[in-house]
PDB file of C-alpha atoms in Angstrom:
ATOM      1  CA  MET A   1      35.539 -76.041  22.175  1.00 42.00           C
ATOM      2  CA  THR A   2      36.706 -72.529  22.896  1.00 41.00           C
ATOM      3  CA  LYS A   3      39.065 -72.723  19.887  1.00 41.00           C
ATOM      4  CA  LEU A   4      36.335 -74.142  17.533  1.00 42.00           C
ATOM      5  CA  PHE A   5      34.320 -70.962  17.964  1.00 40.00           C
ATOM      6  CA  ARG A   6      36.973 -68.315  18.289  1.00 43.00           C
ATOM      7  CA  ILE A   7      37.708 -67.887  14.670  1.00 38.00           C
ATOM      8  CA  PRO A   8      34.180 -67.450  13.541  1.00 45.00           C
ATOM      9  CA  VAL A   9      33.507 -64.966  16.347  1.00 42.00           C
ATOM     10  CA  VAL A  10      36.482 -62.765  15.383  1.00 41.00           C
ATOM     11  CA  LEU A  11      35.442 -62.972  11.783  1.00 42.00           C
ATOM     12  CA  LEU A  12      31.980 -61.855  12.675  1.00 43.00           C
ATOM     13  CA  ALA A  13      33.265 -59.014  14.675  1.00 45.00           C
ATOM     14  CA  GLY A  14      35.365 -57.965  11.933  1.00 46.00           C
ATOM     15  CA  THR A  15      32.460 -57.983   9.501  1.00 44.00           C
ATOM     16  CA  PHE A  16      30.361 -55.663  11.678  1.00 42.00           C
ATOM     17  CA  ALA A  17      33.546 -53.248  12.109  1.00 43.00           C
ATOM     18  CA  LEU A  18      33.666 -52.839   8.299  1.00 42.00           C
ATOM     19  CA  PRO A  19      30.933 -50.347   7.825  1.00 50.00           C
ATOM     20  CA  LEU A  20      31.996 -48.466  11.023  1.00 49.00           C
ATOM     21  CA  ALA A  21      35.473 -48.244   9.747  1.00 43.00           C
ATOM     22  CA  SER A  22      34.274 -46.933   6.399  1.00 59.00           C
ATOM     23  CA  ALA A  23      32.135 -44.404   7.992  1.00 65.00           C
ATOM     24  CA  GLN A  24      34.997 -43.111  10.189  1.00 74.00           C
ATOM     25  CA  SER A  25      37.218 -42.544   7.287  1.00 88.00           C
ATOM     26  CA  TYR A  26      34.455 -40.826   5.270  1.00 96.00           C
ATOM     27  CA  PRO A  27      34.982 -38.956   3.157  1.00 97.00           C
ATOM     28  CA  SER A  28      38.127 -40.063   1.340  1.00 97.00           C
ATOM     29  CA  LYS A  29      37.335 -38.753  -2.115  1.00 98.00           C
ATOM     30  CA  PRO A  30      35.044 -36.082  -3.740  1.00 98.00           C
ATOM     31  CA  ILE A  31      31.293 -36.205  -3.095  1.00 99.00           C
ATOM     32  CA  ARG A  32      28.997 -36.037  -6.142  1.00 99.00           C
ATOM     33  CA  MET A  33      25.847 -33.900  -5.644  1.00 99.00           C
ATOM     34  CA  VAL A  34      23.290 -34.861  -8.040  1.00 98.00           C
ATOM     35  CA  VAL A  35      20.854 -31.862  -9.002  1.00 97.00           C
ATOM     36  CA  PRO A  36      17.875 -33.095 -11.242  1.00 95.00           C
ATOM     37  CA  ALA A  37      17.508 -29.454 -12.643  1.00 91.00           C
ATOM     38  CA  ALA A  38      19.273 -27.252 -15.123  1.00 91.00           C
ATOM     39  CA  PRO A  39      22.063 -24.905 -14.090  1.00 92.00           C
ATOM     40  CA  GLY A  40      20.950 -21.312 -13.119  1.00 88.00           C
ATOM     41  CA  ILE A  41      17.355 -22.161 -11.898  1.00 86.00           C
ATOM     42  CA  MET A  42      16.470 -21.830  -8.319  1.00 87.00           C
ATOM     43  CA  GLN A  43      17.045 -25.660  -7.314  1.00 91.00           C
ATOM     44  CA  ASP A  44      20.285 -25.616  -8.925  1.00 94.00           C
ATOM     45  CA  THR A  45      21.388 -22.202  -7.560  1.00 93.00           C
ATOM     46  CA  LEU A  46      20.350 -23.174  -3.879  1.00 93.00           C
ATOM     47  CA  SER A  47      22.274 -26.431  -4.254  1.00 95.00           C
ATOM     48  CA  ARG A  48      25.374 -24.736  -5.294  1.00 97.00           C
ATOM     49  CA  GLY A  49      25.084 -22.500  -2.263  1.00 97.00           C
ATOM     50  CA  PHE A  50      25.871 -25.633  -0.083  1.00 98.00           C
ATOM     51  CA  VAL A  51      29.028 -26.410  -2.074  1.00 98.00           C
ATOM     52  CA  GLU A  52      31.565 -24.119  -0.349  1.00 98.00           C
ATOM     53  CA  PRO A  53      30.474 -24.982   3.376  1.00 98.00           C
ATOM     54  CA  LEU A  54      30.292 -28.654   2.700  1.00 98.00           C
ATOM     55  CA  THR A  55      33.723 -28.695   0.870  1.00 98.00           C
ATOM     56  CA  LYS A  56      35.054 -26.864   3.951  1.00 98.00           C
ATOM     57  CA  GLY A  57      33.318 -29.080   6.475  1.00 98.00           C
ATOM     58  CA  PHE A  58      34.349 -32.388   4.817  1.00 98.00           C
ATOM     59  CA  GLY A  59      37.828 -31.432   3.496  1.00 98.00           C
ATOM     60  CA  GLN A  60      36.847 -32.865   0.071  1.00 98.00           C
ATOM     61  CA  PRO A  61      35.369 -31.166  -3.156  1.00 98.00           C
ATOM     62  CA  ILE A  62      31.573 -31.285  -3.629  1.00 98.00           C
ATOM     63  CA  ILE A  63      30.887 -31.863  -7.435  1.00 98.00           C
ATOM     64  CA  VAL A  64      27.631 -30.744  -8.679  1.00 98.00           C
ATOM     65  CA  ASP A  65      26.292 -33.053 -11.389  1.00 98.00           C
ATOM     66  CA  ASN A  66      23.194 -31.556 -13.131  1.00 97.00           C
ATOM     67  CA  ARG A  67      20.955 -34.441 -14.452  1.00 95.00           C
ATOM     68  CA  ILE A  68      18.211 -32.725 -16.525  1.00 91.00           C
ATOM     69  CA  GLY A  69      14.880 -33.958 -17.855  1.00 87.00           C
ATOM     70  CA  ALA A  70      11.561 -35.536 -17.309  1.00 86.00           C
ATOM     71  CA  ASP A  71      10.584 -33.539 -14.383  1.00 81.00           C
ATOM     72  CA  GLY A  72      13.582 -34.660 -12.240  1.00 88.00           C
ATOM     73  CA  VAL A  73      12.988 -38.300 -13.015  1.00 93.00           C
ATOM     74  CA  ILE A  74      16.424 -38.765 -14.824  1.00 95.00           C
ATOM     75  CA  GLY A  75      18.343 -37.146 -12.031  1.00 96.00           C
ATOM     76  CA  MET A  76      16.389 -39.245  -9.454  1.00 97.00           C
ATOM     77  CA  GLU A  77      16.949 -42.545 -11.299  1.00 97.00           C
ATOM     78  CA  ALA A  78      20.761 -41.764 -11.288  1.00 97.00           C
ATOM     79  CA  CYS A  79      20.525 -41.252  -7.570  1.00 97.00           C
ATOM     80  CA  ALA A  80      18.514 -44.500  -7.003  1.00 97.00           C
ATOM     81  CA  LYS A  81      21.012 -46.498  -8.768  1.00 97.00           C
ATOM     82  CA  ALA A  82      24.181 -44.958  -7.274  1.00 98.00           C
ATOM     83  CA  PRO A  83      26.266 -47.073  -4.689  1.00 98.00           C
ATOM     84  CA  PRO A  84      25.088 -46.339  -1.111  1.00 98.00           C
ATOM     85  CA  ASP A  85      28.561 -45.360   0.023  1.00 97.00           C
ATOM     86  CA  GLY A  86      27.920 -41.748   0.769  1.00 98.00           C
ATOM     87  CA  TYR A  87      29.517 -40.458  -2.328  1.00 98.00           C
ATOM     88  CA  THR A  88      26.403 -39.566  -4.094  1.00 99.00           C
ATOM     89  CA  LEU A  89      24.226 -36.948  -2.499  1.00 99.00           C
ATOM     90  CA  CYS A  90      20.895 -36.366  -3.973  1.00 98.00           C
ATOM     91  CA  ASN A  91      19.152 -32.994  -4.128  1.00 97.00           C
ATOM     92  CA  THR A  92      15.491 -33.606  -3.857  1.00 97.00           C
ATOM     93  CA  MET A  93      12.173 -31.783  -3.960  1.00 95.00           C
ATOM     94  CA  SER A  94       8.642 -32.571  -3.135  1.00 94.00           C
ATOM     95  CA  GLY A  95       7.814 -33.044  -6.870  1.00 91.00           C
ATOM     96  CA  ALA A  96      10.207 -35.864  -7.412  1.00 93.00           C
ATOM     97  CA  ILE A  97       9.484 -37.573  -3.968  1.00 96.00           C
ATOM     98  CA  ILE A  98       5.760 -36.900  -3.596  1.00 95.00           C
ATOM     99  CA  TRP A  99       4.112 -35.726  -6.785  1.00 92.00           C
ATOM    100  CA  ASN A 100       5.831 -38.049  -9.362  1.00 91.00           C
ATOM    101  CA  PRO A 101       4.835 -41.261  -7.586  1.00 92.00           C
ATOM    102  CA  ALA A 102       1.382 -39.982  -7.031  1.00 92.00           C
ATOM    103  CA  LEU A 103       0.824 -38.894 -10.714  1.00 90.00           C
ATOM    104  CA  ARG A 104       2.822 -41.297 -12.826  1.00 89.00           C
ATOM    105  CA  LEU A 105       2.188 -45.108 -13.205  1.00 86.00           C
ATOM    106  CA  LYS A 106       5.652 -46.027 -14.288  1.00 90.00           C
ATOM    107  CA  LEU A 107       8.871 -44.474 -12.654  1.00 94.00           C
ATOM    108  CA  PRO A 108      12.432 -45.911 -12.804  1.00 96.00           C
ATOM    109  CA  TYR A 109      12.844 -45.371  -9.070  1.00 96.00           C
ATOM    110  CA  ASP A 110      10.849 -46.191  -6.000  1.00 95.00           C
ATOM    111  CA  ALA A 111      10.455 -42.999  -3.908  1.00 95.00           C
ATOM    112  CA  VAL A 112      10.045 -45.027  -0.562  1.00 93.00           C
ATOM    113  CA  ARG A 113      12.505 -47.806  -1.092  1.00 96.00           C
ATOM    114  CA  ASP A 114      15.294 -46.324  -3.045  1.00 98.00           C
ATOM    115  CA  PHE A 115      16.226 -43.349  -0.884  1.00 98.00           C
ATOM    116  CA  ALA A 116      17.434 -42.446   2.669  1.00 98.00           C
ATOM    117  CA  PRO A 117      16.315 -39.106   3.934  1.00 98.00           C
ATOM    118  CA  VAL A 118      19.113 -36.870   5.109  1.00 99.00           C
ATOM    119  CA  VAL A 119      17.659 -33.484   5.882  1.00 98.00           C
ATOM    120  CA  GLN A 120      14.934 -31.032   4.785  1.00 98.00           C
ATOM    121  CA  VAL A 121      16.421 -27.825   4.093  1.00 97.00           C
ATOM    122  CA  GLY A 122      13.156 -25.740   3.729  1.00 96.00           C
ATOM    123  CA  PHE A 123      10.400 -24.550   1.637  1.00 95.00           C
ATOM    124  CA  PHE A 124      10.103 -22.732  -1.666  1.00 92.00           C
ATOM    125  CA  ASP A 125       6.957 -20.885  -0.549  1.00 92.00           C
ATOM    126  CA  SER A 126       4.504 -19.570  -3.240  1.00 94.00           C
ATOM    127  CA  ALA A 127       1.606 -17.199  -3.534  1.00 96.00           C
ATOM    128  CA  LEU A 128      -1.696 -16.785  -5.189  1.00 98.00           C
ATOM    129  CA  VAL A 129      -0.791 -13.774  -7.483  1.00 97.00           C
ATOM    130  CA  ALA A 130      -3.136 -11.671  -9.686  1.00 97.00           C
ATOM    131  CA  GLN A 131      -2.513  -9.127 -12.423  1.00 95.00           C
ATOM    132  CA  SER A 132      -2.781  -5.759 -10.836  1.00 94.00           C
ATOM    133  CA  ALA A 133      -5.831  -4.541 -12.846  1.00 94.00           C
ATOM    134  CA  LEU A 134      -8.116  -7.531 -11.764  1.00 96.00           C
ATOM    135  CA  PRO A 135     -10.949  -6.175  -9.676  1.00 97.00           C
ATOM    136  CA  ALA A 136     -10.230  -8.559  -6.784  1.00 97.00           C
ATOM    137  CA  ASP A 137      -7.960  -7.760  -3.855  1.00 97.00           C
ATOM    138  CA  SER A 138      -8.768 -10.930  -1.745  1.00 97.00           C
ATOM    139  CA  LEU A 139      -9.518 -14.587  -2.294  1.00 97.00           C
ATOM    140  CA  GLN A 140     -13.140 -14.018  -1.556  1.00 97.00           C
ATOM    141  CA  GLN A 141     -13.397 -11.200  -3.955  1.00 98.00           C
ATOM    142  CA  LEU A 142     -11.669 -13.461  -6.549  1.00 98.00           C
ATOM    143  CA  ILE A 143     -14.228 -16.236  -6.083  1.00 97.00           C
ATOM    144  CA  ASP A 144     -17.174 -13.855  -6.256  1.00 98.00           C
ATOM    145  CA  LEU A 145     -15.748 -12.364  -9.567  1.00 98.00           C
ATOM    146  CA  VAL A 146     -15.361 -15.737 -11.108  1.00 98.00           C
ATOM    147  CA  LYS A 147     -18.803 -16.881 -10.086  1.00 97.00           C
ATOM    148  CA  ALA A 148     -20.176 -13.610 -11.731  1.00 97.00           C
ATOM    149  CA  ARG A 149     -18.042 -14.263 -14.805  1.00 96.00           C
ATOM    150  CA  PRO A 150     -17.759 -18.070 -15.148  1.00 95.00           C
ATOM    151  CA  ASP A 151     -15.088 -19.268 -17.523  1.00 95.00           C
ATOM    152  CA  LYS A 152     -13.852 -15.740 -18.048  1.00 96.00           C
ATOM    153  CA  VAL A 153     -11.001 -15.381 -15.521  1.00 97.00           C
ATOM    154  CA  ASN A 154      -7.866 -17.175 -16.713  1.00 96.00           C
ATOM    155  CA  TRP A 155      -5.829 -19.277 -14.242  1.00 97.00           C
ATOM    156  CA  ALA A 156      -2.308 -19.756 -15.557  1.00 96.00           C
ATOM    157  CA  THR A 157      -0.486 -23.158 -14.829  1.00 94.00           C
ATOM    158  CA  PHE A 158       2.239 -25.368 -16.183  1.00 87.00           C
ATOM    159  CA  GLY A 159      -0.068 -28.406 -16.666  1.00 82.00           C
ATOM    160  CA  VAL A 160      -2.324 -30.663 -14.703  1.00 80.00           C
ATOM    161  CA  ASN A 161       0.654 -32.118 -12.867  1.00 77.00           C
ATOM    162  CA  SER A 162       1.523 -28.730 -11.307  1.00 86.00           C
ATOM    163  CA  THR A 163       0.748 -27.465  -7.816  1.00 90.00           C
ATOM    164  CA  GLY A 164      -0.981 -24.370  -9.567  1.00 92.00           C
ATOM    165  CA  TYR A 165      -3.491 -26.451 -11.317  1.00 93.00           C
ATOM    166  CA  MET A 166      -4.119 -28.572  -7.935  1.00 93.00           C
ATOM    167  CA  TYR A 167      -4.897 -25.262  -6.100  1.00 95.00           C
ATOM    168  CA  MET A 168      -7.404 -24.066  -9.040  1.00 95.00           C
ATOM    169  CA  GLU A 169      -8.986 -27.315  -9.315  1.00 95.00           C
ATOM    170  CA  TRP A 170      -9.463 -27.586  -5.504  1.00 95.00           C
ATOM    171  CA  LEU A 171     -11.043 -24.124  -5.302  1.00 95.00           C
ATOM    172  CA  ARG A 172     -13.226 -24.924  -8.240  1.00 94.00           C
ATOM    173  CA  ARG A 173     -14.598 -27.941  -6.440  1.00 94.00           C
ATOM    174  CA  SER A 174     -14.846 -26.639  -3.032  1.00 94.00           C
ATOM    175  CA  SER A 175     -16.317 -23.199  -3.912  1.00 95.00           C
ATOM    176  CA  GLY A 176     -17.901 -23.690  -7.354  1.00 95.00           C
ATOM    177  CA  ALA A 177     -15.838 -21.019  -9.034  1.00 96.00           C
ATOM    178  CA  ARG A 178     -15.231 -21.696 -12.684  1.00 96.00           C
ATOM    179  CA  PHE A 179     -11.811 -20.474 -13.699  1.00 97.00           C
ATOM    180  CA  TYR A 180     -10.722 -20.941 -17.161  1.00 97.00           C
ATOM    181  CA  HIS A 181      -7.554 -23.119 -17.192  1.00 96.00           C
ATOM    182  CA  VAL A 182      -4.606 -21.842 -19.315  1.00 96.00           C
ATOM    183  CA  PRO A 183      -1.628 -24.136 -19.396  1.00 95.00           C
ATOM    184  CA  TYR A 184       1.807 -22.714 -20.322  1.00 94.00           C
ATOM    185  CA  LYS A 185       5.013 -24.875 -21.338  1.00 87.00           C
ATOM    186  CA  THR A 186       7.290 -22.927 -18.876  1.00 85.00           C
ATOM    187  CA  PRO A 187       6.994 -20.747 -15.748  1.00 85.00           C
ATOM    188  CA  PRO A 188       8.557 -17.686 -17.472  1.00 88.00           C
ATOM    189  CA  GLN A 189       5.860 -17.882 -20.250  1.00 92.00           C
ATOM    190  CA  GLY A 190       3.118 -17.993 -17.692  1.00 92.00           C
ATOM    191  CA  LEU A 191       4.631 -15.076 -15.816  1.00 94.00           C
ATOM    192  CA  GLN A 192       5.012 -12.935 -18.917  1.00 94.00           C
ATOM    193  CA  ALA A 193       1.294 -13.614 -19.768  1.00 94.00           C
ATOM    194  CA  LEU A 194       0.279 -12.653 -16.289  1.00 95.00           C
ATOM    195  CA  VAL A 195       2.196  -9.400 -16.379  1.00 94.00           C
ATOM    196  CA  ALA A 196       0.940  -8.540 -19.770  1.00 94.00           C
ATOM    197  CA  GLY A 197      -2.638  -9.269 -18.770  1.00 91.00           C
ATOM    198  CA  GLU A 198      -3.275 -12.257 -20.885  1.00 93.00           C
ATOM    199  CA  SER A 199      -3.862 -14.349 -17.858  1.00 95.00           C
ATOM    200  CA  HIS A 200      -5.384 -13.197 -14.612  1.00 97.00           C
ATOM    201  CA  VAL A 201      -4.129 -15.330 -11.729  1.00 98.00           C
ATOM    202  CA  ALA A 202      -1.672 -17.977 -10.976  1.00 97.00           C
ATOM    203  CA  VAL A 203       0.526 -19.638  -8.390  1.00 96.00           C
ATOM    204  CA  TYR A 204       4.139 -18.552  -8.379  1.00 94.00           C
ATOM    205  CA  GLY A 205       7.107 -18.878  -6.123  1.00 92.00           C
ATOM    206  CA  LEU A 206       7.728 -15.729  -4.027  1.00 93.00           C
ATOM    207  CA  SER A 207      11.229 -15.329  -5.280  1.00 90.00           C
ATOM    208  CA  SER A 208      10.170 -15.027  -8.822  1.00 90.00           C
ATOM    209  CA  ILE A 209       7.496 -12.418  -8.331  1.00 94.00           C
ATOM    210  CA  ALA A 210       8.660 -10.481  -5.380  1.00 93.00           C
ATOM    211  CA  SER A 211      10.247  -7.652  -7.554  1.00 94.00           C
ATOM    212  CA  LEU A 212       6.957  -7.555  -9.792  1.00 96.00           C
ATOM    213  CA  VAL A 213       4.816  -7.169  -6.666  1.00 95.00           C
ATOM    214  CA  LYS A 214       6.972  -4.416  -5.203  1.00 94.00           C
ATOM    215  CA  ALA A 215       6.768  -2.604  -8.483  1.00 95.00           C
ATOM    216  CA  GLY A 216       2.952  -2.769  -8.552  1.00 94.00           C
ATOM    217  CA  LYS A 217       2.720  -5.065 -11.594  1.00 95.00           C
ATOM    218  CA  LEU A 218       1.194  -7.923  -9.629  1.00 97.00           C
ATOM    219  CA  LYS A 219      -0.601  -8.264  -6.388  1.00 96.00           C
ATOM    220  CA  LEU A 220      -0.857 -11.149  -3.854  1.00 96.00           C
ATOM    221  CA  LEU A 221      -3.943 -12.583  -2.515  1.00 98.00           C
ATOM    222  CA  GLY A 222      -2.355 -15.323  -0.228  1.00 97.00           C
ATOM    223  CA  VAL A 223       0.867 -17.028   0.471  1.00 96.00           C
ATOM    224  CA  THR A 224       1.677 -20.743   1.169  1.00 94.00           C
ATOM    225  CA  SER A 225       4.157 -19.952   4.139  1.00 93.00           C
ATOM    226  CA  ALA A 226       3.251 -20.933   7.662  1.00 92.00           C
ATOM    227  CA  ARG A 227       3.154 -17.220   8.692  1.00 93.00           C
ATOM    228  CA  ARG A 228       2.599 -13.848   6.738  1.00 94.00           C
ATOM    229  CA  GLN A 229       5.609 -12.340   4.942  1.00 90.00           C
ATOM    230  CA  ASP A 230       7.333  -9.565   6.616  1.00 89.00           C
ATOM    231  CA  TRP A 231       7.358  -7.448   3.556  1.00 89.00           C
ATOM    232  CA  LEU A 232       3.591  -7.980   2.897  1.00 89.00           C
ATOM    233  CA  PRO A 233       2.042  -8.329   6.419  1.00 94.00           C
ATOM    234  CA  ASP A 234      -1.512  -7.670   5.053  1.00 95.00           C
ATOM    235  CA  VAL A 235      -1.535 -10.619   2.895  1.00 96.00           C
ATOM    236  CA  PRO A 236      -2.931 -13.761   4.575  1.00 98.00           C
ATOM    237  CA  THR A 237      -1.580 -17.298   4.584  1.00 97.00           C
ATOM    238  CA  PHE A 238      -3.351 -20.068   2.634  1.00 96.00           C
ATOM    239  CA  GLU A 239      -4.229 -21.690   5.982  1.00 96.00           C
ATOM    240  CA  GLU A 240      -5.965 -18.493   7.146  1.00 97.00           C
ATOM    241  CA  LEU A 241      -7.891 -18.549   4.021  1.00 96.00           C
ATOM    242  CA  GLY A 242      -8.966 -22.129   4.745  1.00 94.00           C
ATOM    243  CA  ILE A 243      -6.529 -23.731   2.097  1.00 95.00           C
ATOM    244  CA  LYS A 244      -5.001 -26.514   4.011  1.00 92.00           C
ATOM    245  CA  LEU A 245      -3.465 -28.613   1.031  1.00 94.00           C
ATOM    246  CA  PRO A 246      -0.311 -30.790   1.259  1.00 93.00           C
ATOM    247  CA  LEU A 247       1.192 -28.705  -1.598  1.00 93.00           C
ATOM    248  CA  ARG A 248       3.995 -26.639  -0.094  1.00 93.00           C
ATOM    249  CA  THR A 249       7.037 -27.144  -2.061  1.00 93.00           C
ATOM    250  CA  TRP A 250      10.139 -28.331  -0.179  1.00 96.00           C
ATOM    251  CA  PHE A 251      13.762 -28.882  -0.784  1.00 95.00           C
ATOM    252  CA  GLY A 252      16.088 -31.470   0.768  1.00 98.00           C
ATOM    253  CA  TYR A 253      18.642 -34.026   0.435  1.00 99.00           C
ATOM    254  CA  HIS A 254      18.643 -37.840   0.259  1.00 99.00           C
ATOM    255  CA  PHE A 255      21.205 -40.599  -0.064  1.00 99.00           C
ATOM    256  CA  PRO A 256      20.680 -43.825  -1.869  1.00 99.00           C
ATOM    257  CA  ALA A 257      18.895 -46.431   0.324  1.00 98.00           C
ATOM    258  CA  SER A 258      21.230 -48.472   2.678  1.00 98.00           C
ATOM    259  CA  THR A 259      23.856 -45.703   2.963  1.00 98.00           C
ATOM    260  CA  PRO A 260      25.422 -46.231   6.445  1.00 98.00           C
ATOM    261  CA  ARG A 261      23.720 -44.439   9.236  1.00 97.00           C
ATOM    262  CA  GLU A 262      26.808 -42.750  10.447  1.00 98.00           C
ATOM    263  CA  ILE A 263      27.368 -41.267   7.053  1.00 98.00           C
ATOM    264  CA  VAL A 264      23.723 -40.012   6.843  1.00 98.00           C
ATOM    265  CA  LEU A 265      24.076 -38.400  10.418  1.00 98.00           C
ATOM    266  CA  ARG A 266      27.415 -36.774   9.367  1.00 98.00           C
ATOM    267  CA  MET A 267      26.011 -35.259   6.317  1.00 98.00           C
ATOM    268  CA  ASN A 268      22.867 -34.161   8.168  1.00 98.00           C
ATOM    269  CA  ALA A 269      25.122 -32.430  10.759  1.00 98.00           C
ATOM    270  CA  GLU A 270      27.294 -30.701   8.075  1.00 98.00           C
ATOM    271  CA  ILE A 271      24.344 -29.456   6.252  1.00 98.00           C
ATOM    272  CA  ARG A 272      22.671 -28.070   9.372  1.00 98.00           C
ATOM    273  CA  LYS A 273      25.816 -26.404  10.361  1.00 98.00           C
ATOM    274  CA  ALA A 274      25.846 -24.541   7.243  1.00 97.00           C
ATOM    275  CA  MET A 275      22.305 -23.496   7.732  1.00 97.00           C
ATOM    276  CA  ALA A 276      22.990 -22.217  11.187  1.00 97.00           C
ATOM    277  CA  ASP A 277      25.532 -19.693   9.859  1.00 96.00           C
ATOM    278  CA  PRO A 278      23.827 -16.227   9.667  1.00 95.00           C
ATOM    279  CA  GLY A 279      25.725 -15.311   6.545  1.00 96.00           C
ATOM    280  CA  PHE A 280      24.707 -18.440   4.755  1.00 96.00           C
ATOM    281  CA  ARG A 281      20.985 -17.785   5.705  1.00 94.00           C
ATOM    282  CA  GLN A 282      21.094 -14.331   4.363  1.00 93.00           C
ATOM    283  CA  SER A 283      23.204 -14.924   1.039  1.00 93.00           C
ATOM    284  CA  VAL A 284      21.877 -18.379   0.071  1.00 93.00           C
ATOM    285  CA  LEU A 285      18.484 -18.953   1.716  1.00 93.00           C
ATOM    286  CA  GLY A 286      17.355 -15.372   2.033  1.00 91.00           C
ATOM    287  CA  ARG A 287      18.175 -14.435  -1.483  1.00 88.00           C
ATOM    288  CA  GLN A 288      16.019 -17.389  -2.962  1.00 87.00           C
ATOM    289  CA  MET A 289      13.276 -16.614  -0.193  1.00 90.00           C
ATOM    290  CA  ILE A 290      13.657 -20.099   1.315  1.00 92.00           C
ATOM    291  CA  THR A 291      11.979 -20.694   4.711  1.00 92.00           C
ATOM    292  CA  PRO A 292      14.387 -22.865   6.676  1.00 94.00           C
ATOM    293  CA  ASN A 293      12.994 -26.038   8.211  1.00 92.00           C
ATOM    294  CA  ASP A 294      15.943 -28.323   8.989  1.00 91.00           C
ATOM    295  CA  GLY A 295      15.852 -31.348  11.446  1.00 95.00           C
ATOM    296  CA  THR A 296      16.836 -34.965  11.825  1.00 98.00           C
ATOM    297  CA  PRO A 297      16.601 -37.658   9.203  1.00 98.00           C
ATOM    298  CA  GLU A 298      13.737 -39.096  11.192  1.00 98.00           C
ATOM    299  CA  GLU A 299      11.738 -35.855  11.262  1.00 98.00           C
ATOM    300  CA  PHE A 300      12.151 -35.536   7.606  1.00 98.00           C
ATOM    301  CA  ASP A 301      11.107 -38.975   6.912  1.00 98.00           C
ATOM    302  CA  ALA A 302       8.123 -38.585   9.052  1.00 97.00           C
ATOM    303  CA  TYR A 303       7.080 -35.305   7.283  1.00 97.00           C
ATOM    304  CA  ILE A 304       7.383 -37.090   3.795  1.00 97.00           C
ATOM    305  CA  ARG A 305       5.040 -39.894   5.012  1.00 96.00           C
ATOM    306  CA  VAL A 306       2.312 -37.466   6.157  1.00 96.00           C
ATOM    307  CA  GLN A 307       2.611 -35.384   3.141  1.00 96.00           C
ATOM    308  CA  ARG A 308       2.655 -38.630   0.838  1.00 95.00           C
ATOM    309  CA  LYS A 309      -0.674 -39.635   2.405  1.00 95.00           C
ATOM    310  CA  GLY A 310      -2.146 -36.215   2.106  1.00 96.00           C
ATOM    311  CA  VAL A 311      -1.188 -35.921  -1.549  1.00 95.00           C
ATOM    312  CA  THR A 312      -2.764 -39.417  -2.278  1.00 93.00           C
ATOM    313  CA  GLU A 313      -6.055 -38.237  -0.804  1.00 95.00           C
ATOM    314  CA  LEU A 314      -5.979 -35.011  -2.759  1.00 95.00           C
ATOM    315  CA  VAL A 315      -5.362 -36.667  -6.051  1.00 93.00           C
ATOM    316  CA  LYS A 316      -8.303 -38.984  -5.478  1.00 93.00           C
ATOM    317  CA  PHE A 317     -10.526 -35.905  -4.444  1.00 93.00           C
ATOM    318  CA  LEU A 318      -9.600 -33.938  -7.615  1.00 92.00           C
ATOM    319  CA  GLY A 319     -10.217 -37.091  -9.700  1.00 91.00           C
ATOM    320  CA  LEU A 320      -6.683 -37.118 -11.208  1.00 90.00           C
ATOM    321  CA  LYS A 321      -5.716 -40.181 -13.053  1.00 87.00           C
ATOM    322  CA  PRO A 322      -2.014 -41.294 -12.844  1.00 85.00           C
ATOM    323  CA  GLU A 323      -0.427 -41.538 -16.298  1.00 81.00           C
TER     324      GLU A 323
END
């Protein structure tokens, strides 16, 4: 009887050993890093900052593959359909994982089932920014101004799916301040209009407006970061202002679903190792004004679940209809 069961047991043991053996030899060829953004913009620049340390850590080239279009949908679809073997690393942001599923009825990927969280790198923090000549130096003064001049203060956004629009609409509903919505096709167009005085307020990433603020061409009324910025200690955080919305933009990495856990943990360790280097923090994260927030895959997954629930509730509160 022992002989009858010996072969199946050996075969079964060998079957379980295959993924482990594959993970132990990983990587044996170049790793593709899919970036759902155009070369040169912040998401791409930050992703490319990881190429050198990851190449050194793995001993294999990291090849950046820019998949552009449809607010990241094309790149995310490519990631979702890639083999779960650890050779396609997906650069992800909150828009693709959280906002697209909440605001779009049809997506070629499932943000929950198609991806395995690897690590959250950090936050692209933003600010409520106003043209320097606007007679309002705080959020309350801005609200009072808008109430005194309904539909006269322009708020620039990049459309109803943008976080800037969500903040504007939330303030309108919670305070009664009637901003005049002015959508722009691209962030640079909106920023140019803000500096020129054609628009009055907007929400922009800190890295894109820092030089303009320091030059006195724009002023900040609040920041989305968890604490105040060292270079502008008098500007309060959104949370201090009572704006507690799940709209903080984050940057991270995912693998296609079902990627072996050993490979997920190895990638997590290598990315966190890069982030722990002081030189990397200054030259890559600091230059882009990224607030680091690395952790385990489980912590990243838990954060996403909480944010997804909050965004679903916010979309309902704002009366937005998925299209």
